[in-house]
């Protein structure tokens, strides 16, 4: 993370990281590139979550193909 403060608890951080990880895996990235994509997505999610704690939370919905 690039010095963005997290204005929420560890549970929310874990949840956002899970969303970032799932999204990054779907890009097809592997290894170090996957870590970088996870970090980029996580940074965006943290910034969004910090904006307004009253917004509805993001939820991961798994579908079947």
PQR file with spaces between the fields and no chain letter, atoms N, CA, C, O and H, PARSE charges and radii, in Angstrom:
ATOM       1  N    UNK     1       0.841   -1.168    0.000 -0.4000 1.5000
ATOM       2  CA   UNK     1       0.000    0.000    0.000 -0.0000 2.0000
ATOM       3  C    UNK     1       0.889    1.235    0.000  0.5500 1.7000
ATOM       4  O    UNK     1       1.956    1.232    0.615 -0.5500 1.4000
ATOM       5  N    UNK     2       0.470    2.262   -0.667 -0.4000 1.5000
ATOM       6  CA   UNK     2       1.290    3.452   -0.857 -0.0000 2.0000
ATOM       7  C    UNK     2       1.010    4.526    0.184  0.5500 1.7000
ATOM       8  O    UNK     2       0.710    5.664   -0.179 -0.5500 1.4000
ATOM       9  H    UNK     2      -0.397    2.264   -1.166  0.4000 1.0000
ATOM      10  N    UNK     3       1.099    4.199    1.457 -0.4000 1.5000
ATOM      11  CA   UNK     3       0.923    5.188    2.506 -0.0000 2.0000
ATOM      12  C    UNK     3      -0.503    5.647    2.715  0.5500 1.7000
ATOM      13  O    UNK     3      -0.724    6.707    3.300 -0.5500 1.4000
ATOM      14  H    UNK     3       1.342    3.275    1.752  0.4000 1.0000
ATOM      15  N    UNK     4      -1.476    4.882    2.255 -0.4000 1.5000
ATOM      16  CA   UNK     4      -2.879    5.222    2.460 -0.0000 2.0000
ATOM      17  C    UNK     4      -3.286    4.681    3.831  0.5500 1.7000
ATOM      18  O    UNK     4      -3.144    3.485    4.085 -0.5500 1.4000
ATOM      19  H    UNK     4      -1.297    4.020    1.779  0.4000 1.0000
ATOM      20  N    UNK     5      -3.791    5.547    4.721 -0.4000 1.5000
ATOM      21  CA   UNK     5      -4.236    5.029    6.017 -0.0000 2.0000
ATOM      22  C    UNK     5      -5.506    4.200    5.849  0.5500 1.7000
ATOM      23  O    UNK     5      -6.344    4.499    4.999 -0.5500 1.4000
ATOM      24  H    UNK     5      -3.907    6.518    4.515  0.4000 1.0000
ATOM      25  N    UNK     6      -5.637    3.172    6.657 -0.4000 1.5000
ATOM      26  CA   UNK     6      -6.849    2.361    6.635 -0.0000 2.0000
ATOM      27  C    UNK     6      -7.707    2.790    7.808  0.5500 1.7000
ATOM      28  O    UNK     6      -7.317    2.621    8.963 -0.5500 1.4000
ATOM      29  H    UNK     6      -4.956    2.930    7.348  0.4000 1.0000
ATOM      30  N    UNK     7      -8.879    3.344    7.516 -0.4000 1.5000
ATOM      31  CA   UNK     7      -9.769    3.879    8.533 -0.0000 2.0000
ATOM      32  C    UNK     7     -10.851    2.871    8.911  0.5500 1.7000
ATOM      33  O    UNK     7     -12.003    3.240    9.140 -0.5500 1.4000
ATOM      34  H    UNK     7      -9.196    3.481    6.577  0.4000 1.0000
ATOM      35  N    UNK     8     -10.473    1.607    8.973 -0.4000 1.5000
ATOM      36  CA   UNK     8     -11.413    0.546    9.305 -0.0000 2.0000
ATOM      37  C    UNK     8     -10.634   -0.588    9.964  0.5500 1.7000
ATOM      38  O    UNK     8      -9.405   -0.557   10.021 -0.5500 1.4000
ATOM      39  H    UNK     8      -9.538    1.308    8.787  0.4000 1.0000
ATOM      40  N    UNK     9     -11.352   -1.577   10.456 -0.4000 1.5000
ATOM      41  CA   UNK     9     -10.741   -2.675   11.198 -0.0000 2.0000
ATOM      42  C    UNK     9     -10.083   -3.729   10.326  0.5500 1.7000
ATOM      43  O    UNK     9     -10.173   -3.705    9.098 -0.5500 1.4000
ATOM      44  H    UNK     9     -12.351   -1.603   10.410  0.4000 1.0000
ATOM      45  N    UNK    10      -9.426   -4.646   10.998 -0.4000 1.5000
ATOM      46  CA   UNK    10      -8.714   -5.734   10.319 -0.0000 2.0000
ATOM      47  C    UNK    10      -9.669   -6.638    9.545  0.5500 1.7000
ATOM      48  O    UNK    10      -9.317   -7.128    8.472 -0.5500 1.4000
ATOM      49  H    UNK    10      -9.354   -4.666   11.995  0.4000 1.0000
ATOM      50  N    UNK    11     -10.870   -6.865   10.071 -0.4000 1.5000
ATOM      51  CA   UNK    11     -11.843   -7.702    9.352 -0.0000 2.0000
ATOM      52  C    UNK    11     -12.161   -7.120    7.983  0.5500 1.7000
ATOM      53  O    UNK    11     -12.240   -7.846    6.992 -0.5500 1.4000
ATOM      54  H    UNK    11     -11.157   -6.467   10.942  0.4000 1.0000
ATOM      55  N    UNK    12     -12.342   -5.798    7.934 -0.4000 1.5000
ATOM      56  CA   UNK    12     -12.629   -5.139    6.658 -0.0000 2.0000
ATOM      57  C    UNK    12     -11.418   -5.203    5.737  0.5500 1.7000
ATOM      58  O    UNK    12     -11.572   -5.389    4.530 -0.5500 1.4000
ATOM      59  H    UNK    12     -12.278   -5.207    8.739  0.4000 1.0000
ATOM      60  N    UNK    13     -10.225   -5.054    6.285 -0.4000 1.5000
ATOM      61  CA   UNK    13      -9.006   -5.145    5.473 -0.0000 2.0000
ATOM      62  C    UNK    13      -8.877   -6.538    4.862  0.5500 1.7000
ATOM      63  O    UNK    13      -8.516   -6.678    3.693 -0.5500 1.4000
ATOM      64  H    UNK    13     -10.100   -4.903    7.266  0.4000 1.0000
ATOM      65  N    UNK    14      -9.168   -7.553    5.647 -0.4000 1.5000
ATOM      66  CA   UNK    14      -9.100   -8.936    5.145 -0.0000 2.0000
ATOM      67  C    UNK    14     -10.136   -9.151    4.046  0.5500 1.7000
ATOM      68  O    UNK    14      -9.847   -9.790    3.034 -0.5500 1.4000
ATOM      69  H    UNK    14      -9.461   -7.439    6.596  0.4000 1.0000
ATOM      70  N    UNK    15     -11.333   -8.624    4.241 -0.4000 1.5000
ATOM      71  CA   UNK    15     -12.397   -8.768    3.247 -0.0000 2.0000
ATOM      72  C    UNK    15     -12.020   -8.073    1.940  0.5500 1.7000
ATOM      73  O    UNK    15     -12.190   -8.640    0.860 -0.5500 1.4000
ATOM      74  H    UNK    15     -11.568   -8.105    5.063  0.4000 1.0000
ATOM      75  N    UNK    16     -11.509   -6.845    2.039 -0.4000 1.5000
ATOM      76  CA   UNK    16     -11.109   -6.118    0.836 -0.0000 2.0000
ATOM      77  C    UNK    16      -9.951   -6.810    0.121  0.5500 1.7000
ATOM      78  O    UNK    16      -9.901   -6.838   -1.109 -0.5500 1.4000
ATOM      79  H    UNK    16     -11.371   -6.385    2.915  0.4000 1.0000
ATOM      80  N    UNK    17      -9.025   -7.365    0.893 -0.4000 1.5000
ATOM      81  CA   UNK    17      -7.901   -8.092    0.278 -0.0000 2.0000
ATOM      82  C    UNK    17      -8.413   -9.320   -0.471  0.5500 1.7000
ATOM      83  O    UNK    17      -7.915   -9.643   -1.550 -0.5500 1.4000
ATOM      84  H    UNK    17      -9.066   -7.343    1.892  0.4000 1.0000
ATOM      85  N    UNK    18      -9.404  -10.001    0.097 -0.4000 1.5000
ATOM      86  CA   UNK    18      -9.992  -11.159   -0.583 -0.0000 2.0000
ATOM      87  C    UNK    18     -10.631  -10.769   -1.905  0.5500 1.7000
ATOM      88  O    UNK    18     -10.491  -11.477   -2.903 -0.5500 1.4000
ATOM      89  H    UNK    18      -9.808   -9.739    0.974  0.4000 1.0000
ATOM      90  N    UNK    19     -11.329   -9.647   -1.910 -0.4000 1.5000
ATOM      91  CA   UNK    19     -11.934   -9.153   -3.154 -0.0000 2.0000
ATOM      92  C    UNK    19     -10.846   -8.814   -4.167  0.5500 1.7000
ATOM      93  O    UNK    19     -10.955   -9.168   -5.341 -0.5500 1.4000
ATOM      94  H    UNK    19     -11.442   -9.072   -1.100  0.4000 1.0000
ATOM      95  N    UNK    20      -9.794   -8.128   -3.713 -0.4000 1.5000
ATOM      96  CA   UNK    20      -8.691   -7.758   -4.603 -0.0000 2.0000
ATOM      97  C    UNK    20      -8.007   -9.001   -5.167  0.5500 1.7000
ATOM      98  O    UNK    20      -7.673   -9.052   -6.351 -0.5500 1.4000
ATOM      99  H    UNK    20      -9.706   -7.841   -2.759  0.4000 1.0000
ATOM     100  N    UNK    21      -7.803   -9.996   -4.315 -0.4000 1.5000
ATOM     101  CA   UNK    21      -7.138  -11.221   -4.757 -0.0000 2.0000
ATOM     102  C    UNK    21      -7.977  -11.955   -5.804  0.5500 1.7000
ATOM     103  O    UNK    21      -7.452  -12.414   -6.818 -0.5500 1.4000
ATOM     104  H    UNK    21      -8.075   -9.955   -3.354  0.4000 1.0000
ATOM     105  N    UNK    22      -9.270  -12.062   -5.554 -0.4000 1.5000
ATOM     106  CA   UNK    22     -10.157  -12.737   -6.509 -0.0000 2.0000
ATOM     107  C    UNK    22     -10.168  -12.013   -7.851  0.5500 1.7000
ATOM     108  O    UNK    22     -10.093  -12.648   -8.904 -0.5500 1.4000
ATOM     109  H    UNK    22      -9.696  -11.689   -4.730  0.4000 1.0000
ATOM     110  N    UNK    23     -10.260  -10.697   -7.814 -0.4000 1.5000
ATOM     111  CA   UNK    23     -10.264   -9.917   -9.058 -0.0000 2.0000
ATOM     112  C    UNK    23      -8.934  -10.061   -9.797  0.5500 1.7000
ATOM     113  O    UNK    23      -8.913  -10.188  -11.021 -0.5500 1.4000
ATOM     114  H    UNK    23     -10.321  -10.181   -6.959  0.4000 1.0000
ATOM     115  N    UNK    24      -7.830  -10.041   -9.056 -0.4000 1.5000
ATOM     116  CA   UNK    24      -6.504  -10.142   -9.680 -0.0000 2.0000
ATOM     117  C    UNK    24      -6.293  -11.504  -10.329  0.5500 1.7000
ATOM     118  O    UNK    24      -5.716  -11.591  -11.413 -0.5500 1.4000
ATOM     119  H    UNK    24      -7.847   -9.938   -8.061  0.4000 1.0000
ATOM     120  N    UNK    25      -6.751  -12.555   -9.684 -0.4000 1.5000
ATOM     121  CA   UNK    25      -6.617  -13.903  -10.252 -0.0000 2.0000
ATOM     122  C    UNK    25      -7.345  -13.980  -11.588  0.5500 1.7000
ATOM     123  O    UNK    25      -6.883  -14.645  -12.516 -0.5500 1.4000
ATOM     124  H    UNK    25      -7.220  -12.485   -8.804  0.4000 1.0000
ATOM     125  N    UNK    26      -8.476  -13.302  -11.683 -0.4000 1.5000
ATOM     126  CA   UNK    26      -9.256  -13.330  -12.920 -0.0000 2.0000
ATOM     127  C    UNK    26      -8.551  -12.633  -14.077  0.5500 1.7000
ATOM     128  O    UNK    26      -8.936  -12.822  -15.231 -0.5500 1.4000
ATOM     129  H    UNK    26      -8.851  -12.761  -10.930  0.4000 1.0000
ATOM     130  N    UNK    27      -7.526  -11.829  -13.792 -0.4000 1.5000
ATOM     131  CA   UNK    27      -6.777  -11.174  -14.871 -0.0000 2.0000
ATOM     132  C    UNK    27      -5.812  -12.127  -15.551  0.5500 1.7000
ATOM     133  O    UNK    27      -5.318  -11.843  -16.642 -0.5500 1.4000
ATOM     134  H    UNK    27      -7.214  -11.675  -12.855  0.4000 1.0000
ATOM     135  N    UNK    28      -5.539  -13.266  -14.905 -0.4000 1.5000
ATOM     136  CA   UNK    28      -4.590  -14.223  -15.454 -0.0000 2.0000
ATOM     137  C    UNK    28      -3.152  -13.961  -15.048  0.5500 1.7000
ATOM     138  O    UNK    28      -2.245  -14.659  -15.501 -0.5500 1.4000
ATOM     139  H    UNK    28      -5.940  -13.497  -14.019  0.4000 1.0000
ATOM     140  N    UNK    29      -2.931  -12.967  -14.202 -0.4000 1.5000
ATOM     141  CA   UNK    29      -1.574  -12.657  -13.730 -0.0000 2.0000
ATOM     142  C    UNK    29      -1.050  -13.814  -12.878  0.5500 1.7000
ATOM     143  O    UNK    29      -1.823  -14.524  -12.235 -0.5500 1.4000
ATOM     144  H    UNK    29      -3.668  -12.401  -13.834  0.4000 1.0000
ATOM     145  N    UNK    30       0.254  -13.989  -12.884 -0.4000 1.5000
ATOM     146  CA   UNK    30       0.903  -15.067  -12.120 -0.0000 2.0000
ATOM     147  C    UNK    30       2.092  -14.505  -11.353  0.5500 1.7000
ATOM     148  O    UNK    30       2.674  -13.495  -11.749 -0.5500 1.4000
ATOM     149  H    UNK    30       0.881  -13.412  -13.406  0.4000 1.0000
ATOM     150  N    UNK    31       2.449  -15.160  -10.258 -0.4000 1.5000
ATOM     151  CA   UNK    31       3.659  -14.834   -9.505 -0.0000 2.0000
ATOM     152  C    UNK    31       3.704  -13.402   -9.008  0.5500 1.7000
ATOM     153  O    UNK    31       2.744  -12.895   -8.429 -0.5500 1.4000
ATOM     154  H    UNK    31       1.976  -15.980   -9.936  0.4000 1.0000
ATOM     155  N    UNK    32       4.840  -12.762   -9.245 -0.4000 1.5000
ATOM     156  CA   UNK    32       5.058  -11.389   -8.776 -0.0000 2.0000
ATOM     157  C    UNK    32       4.065  -10.425   -9.415  0.5500 1.7000
ATOM     158  O    UNK    32       3.595   -9.494   -8.761 -0.5500 1.4000
ATOM     159  H    UNK    32       5.620  -13.174   -9.715  0.4000 1.0000
ATOM     160  N    UNK    33       3.747  -10.639  -10.673 -0.4000 1.5000
ATOM     161  CA   UNK    33       2.769   -9.782  -11.353 -0.0000 2.0000
ATOM     162  C    UNK    33       1.415   -9.863  -10.646  0.5500 1.7000
ATOM     163  O    UNK    33       0.731   -8.849  -10.505 -0.5500 1.4000
ATOM     164  H    UNK    33       4.128  -11.396  -11.205  0.4000 1.0000
ATOM     165  N    UNK    34       1.022  -11.059  -10.200 -0.4000 1.5000
ATOM     166  CA   UNK    34      -0.234  -11.229   -9.476 -0.0000 2.0000
ATOM     167  C    UNK    34      -0.210  -10.416   -8.182  0.5500 1.7000
ATOM     168  O    UNK    34      -1.193   -9.755   -7.847 -0.5500 1.4000
ATOM     169  H    UNK    34       1.578  -11.883  -10.314  0.4000 1.0000
ATOM     170  N    UNK    35       0.902  -10.463   -7.458 -0.4000 1.5000
ATOM     171  CA   UNK    35       1.036   -9.675   -6.227 -0.0000 2.0000
ATOM     172  C    UNK    35       0.878   -8.185   -6.507  0.5500 1.7000
ATOM     173  O    UNK    35       0.237   -7.469   -5.737 -0.5500 1.4000
ATOM     174  H    UNK    35       1.700  -11.000   -7.730  0.4000 1.0000
ATOM     175  N    UNK    36       1.458   -7.720   -7.602 -0.4000 1.5000
ATOM     176  CA   UNK    36       1.361   -6.304   -7.959 -0.0000 2.0000
ATOM     177  C    UNK    36      -0.081   -5.913   -8.295  0.5500 1.7000
ATOM     178  O    UNK    36      -0.550   -4.848   -7.894 -0.5500 1.4000
ATOM     179  H    UNK    36       1.979   -8.301   -8.227  0.4000 1.0000
ATOM     180  N    UNK    37      -0.770   -6.768   -9.022 -0.4000 1.5000
ATOM     181  CA   UNK    37      -2.158   -6.482   -9.390 -0.0000 2.0000
ATOM     182  C    UNK    37      -3.038   -6.479   -8.137  0.5500 1.7000
ATOM     183  O    UNK    37      -3.906   -5.618   -7.992 -0.5500 1.4000
ATOM     184  H    UNK    37      -0.389   -7.634   -9.348  0.4000 1.0000
ATOM     185  N    UNK    38      -2.820   -7.426   -7.242 -0.4000 1.5000
ATOM     186  CA   UNK    38      -3.564   -7.456   -5.977 -0.0000 2.0000
ATOM     187  C    UNK    38      -3.345   -6.150   -5.221  0.5500 1.7000
ATOM     188  O    UNK    38      -4.299   -5.551   -4.726 -0.5500 1.4000
ATOM     189  H    UNK    38      -2.114   -8.125   -7.360  0.4000 1.0000
ATOM     190  N    UNK    39      -2.108   -5.714   -5.131 -0.4000 1.5000
ATOM     191  CA   UNK    39      -1.780   -4.485   -4.403 -0.0000 2.0000
ATOM     192  C    UNK    39      -2.461   -3.269   -5.026  0.5500 1.7000
ATOM     193  O    UNK    39      -2.980   -2.413   -4.309 -0.5500 1.4000
ATOM     194  H    UNK    39      -1.333   -6.201   -5.533  0.4000 1.0000
ATOM     195  N    UNK    40      -2.460   -3.191   -6.349 -0.4000 1.5000
ATOM     196  CA   UNK    40      -3.101   -2.062   -7.027 -0.0000 2.0000
ATOM     197  C    UNK    40      -4.607   -2.037   -6.769  0.5500 1.7000
ATOM     198  O    UNK    40      -5.176   -0.989   -6.464 -0.5500 1.4000
ATOM     199  H    UNK    40      -2.038   -3.886   -6.931  0.4000 1.0000
ATOM     200  N    UNK    41      -5.240   -3.186   -6.893 -0.4000 1.5000
ATOM     201  CA   UNK    41      -6.683   -3.261   -6.668 -0.0000 2.0000
ATOM     202  C    UNK    41      -6.998   -2.967   -5.204  0.5500 1.7000
ATOM     203  O    UNK    41      -7.955   -2.252   -4.906 -0.5500 1.4000
ATOM     204  H    UNK    41      -4.778   -4.038   -7.140  0.4000 1.0000
ATOM     205  N    UNK    42      -6.198   -3.515   -4.292 -0.4000 1.5000
ATOM     206  CA   UNK    42      -6.404   -3.284   -2.868 -0.0000 2.0000
ATOM     207  C    UNK    42      -6.300   -1.798   -2.534  0.5500 1.7000
ATOM     208  O    UNK    42      -7.108   -1.274   -1.768 -0.5500 1.4000
ATOM     209  H    UNK    42      -5.421   -4.096   -4.534  0.4000 1.0000
ATOM     210  N    UNK    43      -5.310   -1.123   -3.109 -0.4000 1.5000
ATOM     211  CA   UNK    43      -5.156    0.323   -2.884 -0.0000 2.0000
ATOM     212  C    UNK    43      -6.420    1.082   -3.289  0.5500 1.7000
ATOM     213  O    UNK    43      -6.867    1.976   -2.570 -0.5500 1.4000
ATOM     214  H    UNK    43      -4.654   -1.550   -3.732  0.4000 1.0000
ATOM     215  N    UNK    44      -6.991    0.730   -4.432 -0.4000 1.5000
ATOM     216  CA   UNK    44      -8.202    1.400   -4.907 -0.0000 2.0000
ATOM     217  C    UNK    44      -9.369    1.115   -3.961  0.5500 1.7000
ATOM     218  O    UNK    44     -10.138    2.017   -3.631 -0.5500 1.4000
ATOM     219  H    UNK    44      -6.629    0.004   -5.016  0.4000 1.0000
ATOM     220  N    UNK    45      -9.498   -0.132   -3.528 -0.4000 1.5000
ATOM     221  CA   UNK    45     -10.582   -0.485   -2.611 -0.0000 2.0000
ATOM     222  C    UNK    45     -10.445    0.233   -1.272  0.5500 1.7000
ATOM     223  O    UNK    45     -11.441    0.685   -0.707 -0.5500 1.4000
ATOM     224  H    UNK    45      -8.873   -0.865   -3.796  0.4000 1.0000
ATOM     225  N    UNK    46      -9.217    0.340   -0.761 -0.4000 1.5000
ATOM     226  CA   UNK    46      -8.983    1.043    0.507 -0.0000 2.0000
ATOM     227  C    UNK    46      -9.345    2.518    0.359  0.5500 1.7000
ATOM     228  O    UNK    46     -10.011    3.085    1.226 -0.5500 1.4000
ATOM     229  H    UNK    46      -8.408   -0.027   -1.220  0.4000 1.0000
ATOM     230  N    UNK    47      -8.914    3.134   -0.726 -0.4000 1.5000
ATOM     231  CA   UNK    47      -9.234    4.545   -0.947 -0.0000 2.0000
ATOM     232  C    UNK    47     -10.747    4.739   -1.003  0.5500 1.7000
ATOM     233  O    UNK    47     -11.271    5.694   -0.430 -0.5500 1.4000
ATOM     234  H    UNK    47      -8.374    2.673   -1.430  0.4000 1.0000
ATOM     235  N    UNK    48     -11.439    3.853   -1.680 -0.4000 1.5000
ATOM     236  CA   UNK    48     -12.897    3.948   -1.783 -0.0000 2.0000
ATOM     237  C    UNK    48     -13.549    3.738   -0.419  0.5500 1.7000
ATOM     238  O    UNK    48     -14.463    4.476   -0.053 -0.5500 1.4000
ATOM     239  H    UNK    48     -11.013    3.077   -2.146  0.4000 1.0000
ATOM     240  N    UNK    49     -13.094    2.750    0.331 -0.4000 1.5000
ATOM     241  CA   UNK    49     -13.666    2.460    1.651 -0.0000 2.0000
ATOM     242  C    UNK    49     -13.417    3.608    2.618  0.5500 1.7000
ATOM     243  O    UNK    49     -14.246    3.877    3.488 -0.5500 1.4000
ATOM     244  H    UNK    49     -12.350    2.150    0.034  0.4000 1.0000
ATOM     245  N    UNK    50     -12.287    4.285    2.475 -0.4000 1.5000
ATOM     246  CA   UNK    50     -11.964    5.405    3.360 -0.0000 2.0000
ATOM     247  C    UNK    50     -12.810    6.638    3.069  0.5500 1.7000
ATOM     248  O    UNK    50     -12.989    7.478    3.951 -0.5500 1.4000
ATOM     249  H    UNK    50     -11.614    4.066    1.768  0.4000 1.0000
ATOM     250  N    UNK    51     -13.332    6.764    1.860 -0.4000 1.5000
ATOM     251  CA   UNK    51     -14.090    7.957    1.468 -0.0000 2.0000
ATOM     252  C    UNK    51     -15.318    8.170    2.322  0.5500 1.7000
ATOM     253  O    UNK    51     -15.568    9.266    2.824 -0.5500 1.4000
ATOM     254  H    UNK    51     -13.186    6.081    1.144  0.4000 1.0000
ATOM     255  N    UNK    52     -16.076    7.107    2.478 -0.4000 1.5000
ATOM     256  CA   UNK    52     -17.336    7.258    3.186 -0.0000 2.0000
ATOM     257  C    UNK    52     -17.711    5.916    3.800  0.5500 1.7000
ATOM     258  O    UNK    52     -18.035    4.966    3.089 -0.5500 1.4000
ATOM     259  H    UNK    52     -15.872    6.217    2.071  0.4000 1.0000
ATOM     260  N    UNK    53     -17.663    5.850    5.095 -0.4000 1.5000
ATOM     261  CA   UNK    53     -17.975    4.592    5.771 -0.0000 2.0000
ATOM     262  C    UNK    53     -19.472    4.285    5.747  0.5500 1.7000
ATOM     263  O    UNK    53     -19.877    3.193    6.145 -0.5500 1.4000
ATOM     264  H    UNK    53     -17.399    6.622    5.673  0.4000 1.0000
ATOM     265  N    UNK    54     -20.293    5.214    5.294 -0.4000 1.5000
ATOM     266  CA   UNK    54     -21.735    4.998    5.249 -0.0000 2.0000
ATOM     267  C    UNK    54     -22.203    4.350    3.946  0.5500 1.7000
ATOM     268  O    UNK    54     -23.370    3.982    3.819 -0.5500 1.4000
ATOM     269  H    UNK    54     -19.965    6.102    4.971  0.4000 1.0000
ATOM     270  N    UNK    55     -21.305    4.213    2.993 -0.4000 1.5000
ATOM     271  CA   UNK    55     -21.679    3.584    1.727 -0.0000 2.0000
ATOM     272  C    UNK    55     -21.889    2.093    1.943  0.5500 1.7000
ATOM     273  O    UNK    55     -21.305    1.516    2.860 -0.5500 1.4000
ATOM     274  H    UNK    55     -20.356    4.512    3.096  0.4000 1.0000
ATOM     275  N    UNK    56     -22.707    1.465    1.120 -0.4000 1.5000
ATOM     276  CA   UNK    56     -22.868    0.011    1.238 -0.0000 2.0000
ATOM     277  C    UNK    56     -21.530   -0.681    0.967  0.5500 1.7000
ATOM     278  O    UNK    56     -20.750   -0.230    0.129 -0.5500 1.4000
ATOM     279  H    UNK    56     -23.181    1.934    0.375  0.4000 1.0000
ATOM     280  N    UNK    57     -21.280   -1.751    1.663 -0.4000 1.5000
ATOM     281  CA   UNK    57     -20.013   -2.446    1.490 -0.0000 2.0000
ATOM     282  C    UNK    57     -20.023   -3.285    0.219  0.5500 1.7000
ATOM     283  O    UNK    57     -21.075   -3.747   -0.226 -0.5500 1.4000
ATOM     284  H    UNK    57     -21.914   -2.118    2.343  0.4000 1.0000
ATOM     285  N    UNK    58     -18.849   -3.476   -0.355 -0.4000 1.5000
ATOM     286  CA   UNK    58     -18.696   -4.333   -1.531 -0.0000 2.0000
ATOM     287  C    UNK    58     -18.838   -5.774   -1.094  0.5500 1.7000
ATOM     288  O    UNK    58     -18.387   -6.149   -0.012 -0.5500 1.4000
ATOM     289  H    UNK    58     -17.995   -3.101    0.007  0.4000 1.0000
ATOM     290  N    UNK    59     -19.450   -6.566   -1.915 -0.4000 1.5000
ATOM     291  CA   UNK    59     -19.614   -7.974   -1.600 -0.0000 2.0000
ATOM     292  C    UNK    59     -19.110   -8.797   -2.774  0.5500 1.7000
ATOM     293  O    UNK    59     -19.305   -8.431   -3.933 -0.5500 1.4000
ATOM     294  H    UNK    59     -19.816   -6.262   -2.794  0.4000 1.0000
ATOM     295  N    UNK    60     -18.468   -9.896   -2.466 -0.4000 1.5000
ATOM     296  CA   UNK    60     -17.981  -10.807   -3.488 -0.0000 2.0000
ATOM     297  C    UNK    60     -19.081  -11.810   -3.777  0.5500 1.7000
ATOM     298  O    UNK    60     -19.542  -12.516   -2.880 -0.5500 1.4000
ATOM     299  H    UNK    60     -18.309  -10.193   -1.525  0.4000 1.0000
ATOM     300  N    UNK    61     -19.500  -11.871   -5.034 -0.4000 1.5000
ATOM     301  CA   UNK    61     -20.542  -12.813   -5.441 -0.0000 2.0000
ATOM     302  C    UNK    61     -19.909  -13.793   -6.401  0.5500 1.7000
ATOM     303  O    UNK    61     -19.427  -13.418   -7.469 -0.5500 1.4000
ATOM     304  H    UNK    61     -19.126  -11.297   -5.763  0.4000 1.0000
ATOM     305  N    UNK    62     -19.916  -15.051   -6.007 -0.4000 1.5000
ATOM     306  CA   UNK    62     -19.333  -16.075   -6.862 -0.0000 2.0000
ATOM     307  C    UNK    62     -20.416  -16.677   -7.729  0.5500 1.7000
ATOM     308  O    UNK    62     -21.459  -17.101   -7.230 -0.5500 1.4000
ATOM     309  H    UNK    62     -20.307  -15.356   -5.139  0.4000 1.0000
ATOM     310  N    UNK    63     -20.172  -16.715   -9.016 -0.4000 1.5000
ATOM     311  CA   UNK    63     -21.133  -17.287   -9.931 -0.0000 2.0000
ATOM     312  C    UNK    63     -20.653  -18.634  -10.448  0.5500 1.7000
ATOM     313  O    UNK    63     -19.497  -19.006  -10.245 -0.5500 1.4000
ATOM     314  H    UNK    63     -19.325  -16.371   -9.421  0.4000 1.0000
ATOM     315  N    UNK    64     -21.503  -19.333  -11.087 -0.4000 1.5000
ATOM     316  CA   UNK    64     -21.130  -20.611  -11.693 -0.0000 2.0000
ATOM     317  C    UNK    64     -21.145  -20.453  -13.200  0.5500 1.7000
ATOM     318  O    UNK    64     -22.016  -19.794  -13.767 -0.5500 1.4000
ATOM     319  H    UNK    64     -22.442  -19.030  -11.252  0.4000 1.0000
ATOM     320  N    UNK    65     -20.184  -21.058  -13.822 -0.4000 1.5000
ATOM     321  CA   UNK    65     -20.083  -20.984  -15.287 -0.0000 2.0000
ATOM     322  C    UNK    65     -20.315  -22.323  -15.869  0.5500 1.7000
ATOM     323  O    UNK    65     -20.274  -22.481  -17.090 -0.5500 1.4000
ATOM     324  H    UNK    65     -19.476  -21.593  -13.362  0.4000 1.0000
